[in-house]
Amino acid sequence: MAEPLPPTRPRIPGSGLAKGLAVTLRTMTKKTVTAQYPDAQPELPPRSRGVIGLFEENCTVCMLCARECPDWCIYIDSHKETVPPAAPGGRERSRNVLDRFAIDFSLCMYCGICIEVCPFDALFWSPEFEYAETDIHELTHERDKLREWMWTVPAPPALDPGAEEPKELAAARKTADKLAAEAATAAEAAELTAPTAEQPAQPEPPASGTTTSTDATTGTSTDATTGTGTGRGTTAGTTPVTPEPSKPSDPQDGAS
């Protein structure tokens, strides 16, 4: 069973007129302020619909914006090119290449449908609105002009603290971490395989069948195979011994 409606207060005749007159009186007592445009630029909200900018690198010529435009003010021309296979043995692919992208702002009603339906984020709103022309034909902006408007597009607002990370950022971070790990692994492998820069010099082994020994006192080296010795001089602090001359023999000793 439906609940009964609460009783309504009886309306005083002329109450609506009195409220309207009160608003009028409050407005009449305030000082009027005129914005001195163009000397003073207006403070526009960040998502103002001024002009449309084109980020050409993201456009895939899918034609969604042109098909969904209710005013048919978007003109797109393209051609197909054959792309060679990415890997040997693959097959060639064809892709669309943008030739012309133009928007006739004399027909545009700024509904924003083209920006909403673009699946690759190639169109953006710019708050710039000062592009009036004396000739109506100048209001058709080609892709070069639309690209210039792209640099006036404000940065997107920051995400909420509890919002999820965008999928594009997560995929890019995952790829960057993978590349960094591969680079670190390659660097470690290069360090292990590279020879050490400083190694102690190894003495050359003597010839086969020859063993040399050196006397530490006299500095004489002796070949163990041939048994010959080679004098290399005396050691420090050793006085060489000079042999005494022999005396002549006495003739009397022989006679006796």
PDB file of C-alpha atoms in Angstrom:
ATOM      1  CA  MET A   1       0.000   0.000   0.000  1.00  0.00           C
ATOM      2  CA  ALA A   2       1.382   3.379  -0.985  1.00  0.00           C
ATOM      3  CA  GLU A   3       2.227   5.786   1.801  1.00  0.00           C
ATOM      4  CA  PRO A   4       0.111   8.911   1.946  1.00  0.00           C
ATOM      5  CA  LEU A   5       1.742  12.108   0.741  1.00  0.00           C
ATOM      6  CA  PRO A   6       2.697  14.657   3.380  1.00  0.00           C
ATOM      7  CA  PRO A   7       0.339  17.601   3.650  1.00  0.00           C
ATOM      8  CA  THR A   8       1.360  20.608   1.578  1.00  0.00           C
ATOM      9  CA  ARG A   9       1.396  24.134   2.870  1.00  0.00           C
ATOM     10  CA  PRO A  10      -1.112  26.490   1.356  1.00  0.00           C
ATOM     11  CA  ARG A  11       0.599  28.806  -1.138  1.00  0.00           C
ATOM     12  CA  ILE A  12       0.367  32.498  -0.477  1.00  0.00           C
ATOM     13  CA  PRO A  13      -0.807  34.359  -3.536  1.00  0.00           C
ATOM     14  CA  GLY A  14       2.022  36.371  -5.086  1.00  0.00           C
ATOM     15  CA  SER A  15       4.867  34.526  -3.251  1.00  0.00           C
ATOM     16  CA  GLY A  16       6.636  33.606  -6.519  1.00  0.00           C
ATOM     17  CA  LEU A  17       6.514  37.207  -7.706  1.00  0.00           C
ATOM     18  CA  ALA A  18       7.980  38.378  -4.415  1.00  0.00           C
ATOM     19  CA  LYS A  19      10.920  35.952  -4.685  1.00  0.00           C
ATOM     20  CA  GLY A  20      11.661  37.106  -8.222  1.00  0.00           C
ATOM     21  CA  LEU A  21      11.584  40.761  -7.208  1.00  0.00           C
ATOM     22  CA  ALA A  22      13.950  39.988  -4.302  1.00  0.00           C
ATOM     23  CA  VAL A  23      16.530  38.505  -6.682  1.00  0.00           C
ATOM     24  CA  THR A  24      16.175  41.535  -8.933  1.00  0.00           C
ATOM     25  CA  LEU A  25      16.681  43.935  -6.041  1.00  0.00           C
ATOM     26  CA  ARG A  26      19.821  42.087  -4.852  1.00  0.00           C
ATOM     27  CA  THR A  27      21.278  42.253  -8.374  1.00  0.00           C
ATOM     28  CA  MET A  28      20.459  45.929  -8.766  1.00  0.00           C
ATOM     29  CA  THR A  29      22.341  46.843  -5.614  1.00  0.00           C
ATOM     30  CA  LYS A  30      25.586  45.167  -6.719  1.00  0.00           C
ATOM     31  CA  LYS A  31      28.220  47.041  -8.695  1.00  0.00           C
ATOM     32  CA  THR A  32      28.452  45.963 -12.330  1.00  0.00           C
ATOM     33  CA  VAL A  33      31.870  44.800 -13.562  1.00  0.00           C
ATOM     34  CA  THR A  34      32.685  44.785 -17.251  1.00  0.00           C
ATOM     35  CA  ALA A  35      35.468  42.538 -18.514  1.00  0.00           C
ATOM     36  CA  GLN A  36      37.742  44.724 -20.608  1.00  0.00           C
ATOM     37  CA  TYR A  37      38.284  42.223 -23.403  1.00  0.00           C
ATOM     38  CA  PRO A  38      40.655  41.965 -25.278  1.00  0.00           C
ATOM     39  CA  ASP A  39      42.886  43.899 -22.899  1.00  0.00           C
ATOM     40  CA  ALA A  40      41.955  41.516 -20.079  1.00  0.00           C
ATOM     41  CA  GLN A  41      41.766  37.863 -21.016  1.00  0.00           C
ATOM     42  CA  PRO A  42      38.889  35.885 -19.495  1.00  0.00           C
ATOM     43  CA  GLU A  43      39.606  33.109 -17.012  1.00  0.00           C
ATOM     44  CA  LEU A  44      38.282  30.046 -18.799  1.00  0.00           C
ATOM     45  CA  PRO A  45      37.690  26.665 -17.163  1.00  0.00           C
ATOM     46  CA  PRO A  46      40.306  24.027 -17.975  1.00  0.00           C
ATOM     47  CA  ARG A  47      37.930  21.978 -20.164  1.00  0.00           C
ATOM     48  CA  SER A  48      36.688  24.826 -22.325  1.00  0.00           C
ATOM     49  CA  ARG A  49      35.690  23.980 -25.879  1.00  0.00           C
ATOM     50  CA  GLY A  50      37.669  26.462 -27.927  1.00  0.00           C
ATOM     51  CA  VAL A  51      39.237  24.708 -30.919  1.00  0.00           C
ATOM     52  CA  ILE A  52      40.169  21.127 -31.787  1.00  0.00           C
ATOM     53  CA  GLY A  53      43.814  20.033 -31.946  1.00  0.00           C
ATOM     54  CA  LEU A  54      45.119  17.034 -33.908  1.00  0.00           C
ATOM     55  CA  PHE A  55      47.893  14.715 -32.704  1.00  0.00           C
ATOM     56  CA  GLU A  56      48.747  13.251 -36.087  1.00  0.00           C
ATOM     57  CA  GLU A  57      50.997  10.454 -34.820  1.00  0.00           C
ATOM     58  CA  ASN A  58      48.028   8.758 -33.129  1.00  0.00           C
ATOM     59  CA  CYS A  59      45.687   8.950 -36.114  1.00  0.00           C
ATOM     60  CA  THR A  60      45.120   5.612 -37.894  1.00  0.00           C
ATOM     61  CA  VAL A  61      42.649   6.957 -40.489  1.00  0.00           C
ATOM     62  CA  CYS A  62      39.842   4.838 -39.052  1.00  0.00           C
ATOM     63  CA  MET A  63      37.329   7.505 -40.217  1.00  0.00           C
ATOM     64  CA  LEU A  64      35.209   7.201 -37.051  1.00  0.00           C
ATOM     65  CA  CYS A  65      35.318  10.942 -36.373  1.00  0.00           C
ATOM     66  CA  ALA A  66      34.217  11.806 -39.910  1.00  0.00           C
ATOM     67  CA  ARG A  67      31.382   9.242 -39.886  1.00  0.00           C
ATOM     68  CA  GLU A  68      30.040  10.294 -36.485  1.00  0.00           C
ATOM     69  CA  CYS A  69      30.221  14.054 -37.099  1.00  0.00           C
ATOM     70  CA  PRO A  70      26.605  15.337 -37.322  1.00  0.00           C
ATOM     71  CA  ASP A  71      27.646  18.348 -39.421  1.00  0.00           C
ATOM     72  CA  TRP A  72      29.982  16.506 -41.801  1.00  0.00           C
ATOM     73  CA  CYS A  73      32.657  19.131 -41.268  1.00  0.00           C
ATOM     74  CA  ILE A  74      35.655  16.759 -41.088  1.00  0.00           C
ATOM     75  CA  TYR A  75      37.496  15.913 -44.312  1.00  0.00           C
ATOM     76  CA  ILE A  76      39.996  13.037 -44.411  1.00  0.00           C
ATOM     77  CA  ASP A  77      42.034  11.707 -47.350  1.00  0.00           C
ATOM     78  CA  SER A  78      44.477   8.805 -47.201  1.00  0.00           C
ATOM     79  CA  HIS A  79      46.235   6.167 -49.273  1.00  0.00           C
ATOM     80  CA  LYS A  80      47.477   2.646 -48.606  1.00  0.00           C
ATOM     81  CA  GLU A  81      51.113   1.584 -48.405  1.00  0.00           C
ATOM     82  CA  THR A  82      52.620  -1.885 -48.233  1.00  0.00           C
ATOM     83  CA  VAL A  83      54.754  -2.566 -45.185  1.00  0.00           C
ATOM     84  CA  PRO A  84      57.503  -5.198 -45.512  1.00  0.00           C
ATOM     85  CA  PRO A  85      57.364  -8.172 -43.124  1.00  0.00           C
ATOM     86  CA  ALA A  86      58.843  -7.616 -39.700  1.00  0.00           C
ATOM     87  CA  ALA A  87      60.531 -11.035 -39.646  1.00  0.00           C
ATOM     88  CA  PRO A  88      61.940 -13.197 -42.437  1.00  0.00           C
ATOM     89  CA  GLY A  89      59.311 -15.470 -43.879  1.00  0.00           C
ATOM     90  CA  GLY A  90      56.422 -13.195 -42.854  1.00  0.00           C
ATOM     91  CA  ARG A  91      53.906 -11.648 -45.160  1.00  0.00           C
ATOM     92  CA  GLU A  92      53.536  -8.033 -46.161  1.00  0.00           C
ATOM     93  CA  ARG A  93      50.913  -5.824 -44.605  1.00  0.00           C
ATOM     94  CA  SER A  94      49.076  -2.736 -45.821  1.00  0.00           C
ATOM     95  CA  ARG A  95      48.385   0.347 -43.720  1.00  0.00           C
ATOM     96  CA  ASN A  96      46.630   3.655 -44.261  1.00  0.00           C
ATOM     97  CA  VAL A  97      48.739   6.808 -44.524  1.00  0.00           C
ATOM     98  CA  LEU A  98      47.099  10.150 -43.755  1.00  0.00           C
ATOM     99  CA  ASP A  99      47.164  12.662 -46.608  1.00  0.00           C
ATOM    100  CA  ARG A 100      44.682  15.287 -45.419  1.00  0.00           C
ATOM    101  CA  PHE A 101      42.845  16.023 -42.193  1.00  0.00           C
ATOM    102  CA  ALA A 102      40.777  19.211 -42.137  1.00  0.00           C
ATOM    103  CA  ILE A 103      37.985  20.618 -39.960  1.00  0.00           C
ATOM    104  CA  ASP A 104      35.627  23.344 -41.176  1.00  0.00           C
ATOM    105  CA  PHE A 105      34.939  25.404 -38.059  1.00  0.00           C
ATOM    106  CA  SER A 106      32.343  27.469 -39.916  1.00  0.00           C
ATOM    107  CA  LEU A 107      30.142  24.337 -39.808  1.00  0.00           C
ATOM    108  CA  CYS A 108      31.325  22.810 -36.540  1.00  0.00           C
ATOM    109  CA  MET A 109      28.862  23.086 -33.655  1.00  0.00           C
ATOM    110  CA  TYR A 110      31.451  22.051 -30.997  1.00  0.00           C
ATOM    111  CA  CYS A 111      29.553  18.992 -29.837  1.00  0.00           C
ATOM    112  CA  GLY A 112      32.765  17.065 -29.150  1.00  0.00           C
ATOM    113  CA  ILE A 113      31.500  13.778 -30.621  1.00  0.00           C
ATOM    114  CA  CYS A 114      34.625  13.399 -32.781  1.00  0.00           C
ATOM    115  CA  ILE A 115      36.849  13.655 -29.713  1.00  0.00           C
ATOM    116  CA  GLU A 116      34.761  11.176 -27.750  1.00  0.00           C
ATOM    117  CA  VAL A 117      34.645   8.485 -30.453  1.00  0.00           C
ATOM    118  CA  CYS A 118      38.346   8.644 -31.384  1.00  0.00           C
ATOM    119  CA  PRO A 119      39.755   5.305 -30.112  1.00  0.00           C
ATOM    120  CA  PHE A 120      43.418   6.365 -30.330  1.00  0.00           C
ATOM    121  CA  ASP A 121      43.341   9.805 -28.641  1.00  0.00           C
ATOM    122  CA  ALA A 122      44.229  11.812 -31.739  1.00  0.00           C
ATOM    123  CA  LEU A 123      41.816  14.741 -31.151  1.00  0.00           C
ATOM    124  CA  PHE A 124      41.802  17.082 -28.136  1.00  0.00           C
ATOM    125  CA  TRP A 125      40.025  20.216 -26.981  1.00  0.00           C
ATOM    126  CA  SER A 126      42.082  23.390 -26.756  1.00  0.00           C
ATOM    127  CA  PRO A 127      40.853  26.441 -24.791  1.00  0.00           C
ATOM    128  CA  GLU A 128      42.011  28.808 -27.562  1.00  0.00           C
ATOM    129  CA  PHE A 129      39.071  30.644 -29.075  1.00  0.00           C
ATOM    130  CA  GLU A 130      40.634  33.625 -30.853  1.00  0.00           C
ATOM    131  CA  TYR A 131      40.752  32.406 -34.423  1.00  0.00           C
ATOM    132  CA  ALA A 132      38.151  34.584 -36.098  1.00  0.00           C
ATOM    133  CA  GLU A 133      38.724  35.333 -39.778  1.00  0.00           C
ATOM    134  CA  THR A 134      37.421  37.861 -42.246  1.00  0.00           C
ATOM    135  CA  ASP A 135      37.114  35.170 -44.925  1.00  0.00           C
ATOM    136  CA  ILE A 136      34.964  32.130 -44.236  1.00  0.00           C
ATOM    137  CA  HIS A 137      37.308  29.917 -46.240  1.00  0.00           C
ATOM    138  CA  GLU A 138      40.069  30.561 -43.687  1.00  0.00           C
ATOM    139  CA  LEU A 139      38.007  28.783 -41.024  1.00  0.00           C
ATOM    140  CA  THR A 140      38.842  25.421 -42.628  1.00  0.00           C
ATOM    141  CA  HIS A 141      41.945  24.356 -40.697  1.00  0.00           C
ATOM    142  CA  GLU A 142      44.196  21.804 -42.371  1.00  0.00           C
ATOM    143  CA  ARG A 143      46.271  19.283 -40.435  1.00  0.00           C
ATOM    144  CA  ASP A 144      49.272  21.634 -40.085  1.00  0.00           C
ATOM    145  CA  LYS A 145      47.075  24.249 -38.422  1.00  0.00           C
ATOM    146  CA  LEU A 146      45.353  21.617 -36.286  1.00  0.00           C
ATOM    147  CA  ARG A 147      48.768  20.394 -35.135  1.00  0.00           C
ATOM    148  CA  GLU A 148      49.667  23.919 -34.007  1.00  0.00           C
ATOM    149  CA  TRP A 149      46.536  23.970 -31.846  1.00  0.00           C
ATOM    150  CA  MET A 150      47.720  20.728 -30.251  1.00  0.00           C
ATOM    151  CA  TRP A 151      50.514  22.562 -28.401  1.00  0.00           C
ATOM    152  CA  THR A 152      47.928  24.742 -26.630  1.00  0.00           C
ATOM    153  CA  VAL A 153      46.064  21.780 -25.137  1.00  0.00           C
ATOM    154  CA  PRO A 154      46.403  21.860 -21.308  1.00  0.00           C
ATOM    155  CA  ALA A 155      47.735  18.887 -19.393  1.00  0.00           C
ATOM    156  CA  PRO A 156      45.122  16.420 -18.142  1.00  0.00           C
ATOM    157  CA  PRO A 157      44.080  16.750 -14.501  1.00  0.00           C
ATOM    158  CA  ALA A 158      45.799  14.576 -11.929  1.00  0.00           C
ATOM    159  CA  LEU A 159      44.214  11.255 -11.033  1.00  0.00           C
ATOM    160  CA  ASP A 160      42.568  10.620  -7.696  1.00  0.00           C
ATOM    161  CA  PRO A 161      44.934   9.177  -5.061  1.00  0.00           C
ATOM    162  CA  GLY A 162      42.950   5.937  -4.908  1.00  0.00           C
ATOM    163  CA  ALA A 163      42.496   5.527  -8.663  1.00  0.00           C
ATOM    164  CA  GLU A 164      44.002   2.615 -10.543  1.00  0.00           C
ATOM    165  CA  GLU A 165      47.071   3.153 -12.681  1.00  0.00           C
ATOM    166  CA  PRO A 166      46.263   3.550 -16.392  1.00  0.00           C
ATOM    167  CA  LYS A 167      46.848   0.433 -18.464  1.00  0.00           C
ATOM    168  CA  GLU A 168      49.158   2.313 -20.832  1.00  0.00           C
ATOM    169  CA  LEU A 169      51.473   3.361 -17.983  1.00  0.00           C
ATOM    170  CA  ALA A 170      51.482  -0.135 -16.492  1.00  0.00           C
ATOM    171  CA  ALA A 171      52.401  -1.712 -19.845  1.00  0.00           C
ATOM    172  CA  ALA A 172      55.121   0.877 -20.482  1.00  0.00           C
ATOM    173  CA  ARG A 173      56.607   0.382 -16.995  1.00  0.00           C
ATOM    174  CA  LYS A 174      56.581  -3.405 -17.423  1.00  0.00           C
ATOM    175  CA  THR A 175      58.415  -3.112 -20.739  1.00  0.00           C
ATOM    176  CA  ALA A 176      60.977  -0.706 -19.260  1.00  0.00           C
ATOM    177  CA  ASP A 177      61.661  -3.027 -16.305  1.00  0.00           C
ATOM    178  CA  LYS A 178      62.114  -5.979 -18.668  1.00  0.00           C
ATOM    179  CA  LEU A 179      64.598  -4.063 -20.828  1.00  0.00           C
ATOM    180  CA  ALA A 180      66.523  -2.910 -17.748  1.00  0.00           C
ATOM    181  CA  ALA A 181      66.763  -6.486 -16.441  1.00  0.00           C
ATOM    182  CA  GLU A 182      68.029  -7.732 -19.812  1.00  0.00           C
ATOM    183  CA  ALA A 183      70.648  -4.972 -19.932  1.00  0.00           C
ATOM    184  CA  ALA A 184      71.851  -5.806 -16.409  1.00  0.00           C
ATOM    185  CA  THR A 185      72.125  -9.511 -17.287  1.00  0.00           C
ATOM    186  CA  ALA A 186      74.119  -8.713 -20.430  1.00  0.00           C
ATOM    187  CA  ALA A 187      76.481  -6.459 -18.450  1.00  0.00           C
ATOM    188  CA  GLU A 188      77.112  -9.156 -15.843  1.00  0.00           C
ATOM    189  CA  ALA A 189      77.815 -11.735 -18.558  1.00  0.00           C
ATOM    190  CA  ALA A 190      80.254  -9.351 -20.243  1.00  0.00           C
ATOM    191  CA  GLU A 191      82.119  -8.802 -16.970  1.00  0.00           C
ATOM    192  CA  LEU A 192      82.474 -12.549 -16.404  1.00  0.00           C
ATOM    193  CA  THR A 193      83.735 -13.336 -19.911  1.00  0.00           C
ATOM    194  CA  ALA A 194      86.114 -10.375 -20.248  1.00  0.00           C
ATOM    195  CA  PRO A 195      89.775 -11.136 -19.208  1.00  0.00           C
ATOM    196  CA  THR A 196      91.238  -9.346 -16.233  1.00  0.00           C
ATOM    197  CA  ALA A 197      93.035  -6.146 -17.157  1.00  0.00           C
ATOM    198  CA  GLU A 198      96.065  -6.690 -14.870  1.00  0.00           C
ATOM    199  CA  GLN A 199      97.666 -10.100 -14.599  1.00  0.00           C
ATOM    200  CA  PRO A 200     101.107 -10.851 -13.034  1.00  0.00           C
ATOM    201  CA  ALA A 201     103.801 -11.522 -15.618  1.00  0.00           C
ATOM    202  CA  GLN A 202     104.752 -15.193 -15.694  1.00  0.00           C
ATOM    203  CA  PRO A 203     108.482 -16.024 -16.238  1.00  0.00           C
ATOM    204  CA  GLU A 204     109.267 -17.934 -19.376  1.00  0.00           C
ATOM    205  CA  PRO A 205     110.171 -21.572 -18.712  1.00  0.00           C
ATOM    206  CA  PRO A 206     113.736 -22.638 -19.613  1.00  0.00           C
ATOM    207  CA  ALA A 207     114.499 -24.758 -22.628  1.00  0.00           C
ATOM    208  CA  SER A 208     113.716 -28.465 -22.396  1.00  0.00           C
ATOM    209  CA  GLY A 209     116.493 -30.565 -20.828  1.00  0.00           C
ATOM    210  CA  THR A 210     118.315 -27.590 -19.278  1.00  0.00           C
ATOM    211  CA  THR A 211     118.240 -26.668 -15.594  1.00  0.00           C
ATOM    212  CA  THR A 212     120.085 -23.636 -14.343  1.00  0.00           C
ATOM    213  CA  SER A 213     121.043 -23.037 -10.710  1.00  0.00           C
ATOM    214  CA  THR A 214     122.609 -19.853  -9.385  1.00  0.00           C
ATOM    215  CA  ASP A 215     124.979 -19.655  -6.426  1.00  0.00           C
ATOM    216  CA  ALA A 216     123.767 -16.844  -4.190  1.00  0.00           C
ATOM    217  CA  THR A 217     127.259 -16.206  -2.735  1.00  0.00           C
ATOM    218  CA  THR A 218     129.420 -16.073  -5.824  1.00  0.00           C
ATOM    219  CA  GLY A 219     126.768 -15.284  -8.376  1.00  0.00           C
ATOM    220  CA  THR A 220     127.831 -18.261 -10.492  1.00  0.00           C
ATOM    221  CA  SER A 221     125.249 -20.087 -12.539  1.00  0.00           C
ATOM    222  CA  THR A 222     125.755 -23.739 -13.205  1.00  0.00           C
ATOM    223  CA  ASP A 223     124.128 -25.716 -15.988  1.00  0.00           C
ATOM    224  CA  ALA A 224     122.993 -28.998 -14.467  1.00  0.00           C
ATOM    225  CA  THR A 225     122.966 -30.719 -17.855  1.00  0.00           C
ATOM    226  CA  THR A 226     126.503 -29.824 -19.054  1.00  0.00           C
ATOM    227  CA  GLY A 227     128.055 -29.199 -15.645  1.00  0.00           C
ATOM    228  CA  THR A 228     129.673 -25.968 -16.792  1.00  0.00           C
ATOM    229  CA  GLY A 229     129.630 -22.843 -14.721  1.00  0.00           C
ATOM    230  CA  THR A 230     129.578 -19.230 -15.674  1.00  0.00           C
ATOM    231  CA  GLY A 231     130.968 -16.613 -13.328  1.00  0.00           C
ATOM    232  CA  ARG A 232     128.744 -13.562 -12.858  1.00  0.00           C
ATOM    233  CA  GLY A 233     130.915 -11.667 -10.328  1.00  0.00           C
ATOM    234  CA  THR A 234     131.079 -11.455  -6.577  1.00  0.00           C
ATOM    235  CA  THR A 235     128.323 -10.558  -4.240  1.00  0.00           C
ATOM    236  CA  ALA A 236     128.178  -7.281  -2.357  1.00  0.00           C
ATOM    237  CA  GLY A 237     130.476  -7.160   0.685  1.00  0.00           C
ATOM    238  CA  THR A 238     132.863  -9.935  -0.509  1.00  0.00           C
ATOM    239  CA  THR A 239     136.573  -9.118  -1.151  1.00  0.00           C
ATOM    240  CA  PRO A 240     138.130 -10.992  -4.014  1.00  0.00           C
ATOM    241  CA  VAL A 241     141.251 -13.094  -3.007  1.00  0.00           C
ATOM    242  CA  THR A 242     144.435 -12.482  -5.056  1.00  0.00           C
ATOM    243  CA  PRO A 243     146.776 -15.527  -5.255  1.00  0.00           C
ATOM    244  CA  GLU A 244     150.383 -14.988  -3.994  1.00  0.00           C
ATOM    245  CA  PRO A 245     153.246 -15.301  -6.574  1.00  0.00           C
ATOM    246  CA  SER A 246     155.348 -18.507  -6.234  1.00  0.00           C
ATOM    247  CA  LYS A 247     158.974 -18.172  -4.969  1.00  0.00           C
ATOM    248  CA  PRO A 248     161.846 -19.293  -7.227  1.00  0.00           C
ATOM    249  CA  SER A 249     163.405 -22.610  -6.217  1.00  0.00           C
ATOM    250  CA  ASP A 250     166.816 -22.530  -4.385  1.00  0.00           C
ATOM    251  CA  PRO A 251     169.608 -24.337  -6.370  1.00  0.00           C
ATOM    252  CA  GLN A 252     171.212 -25.479  -3.113  1.00  0.00           C
ATOM    253  CA  ASP A 253     168.131 -27.474  -2.189  1.00  0.00           C
ATOM    254  CA  GLY A 254     168.452 -29.430  -5.393  1.00  0.00           C
ATOM    255  CA  ALA A 255     172.147 -30.102  -4.819  1.00  0.00           C
ATOM    256  CA  SER A 256     171.544 -31.443  -1.397  1.00  0.00           C
TER     257      SER A 256
END
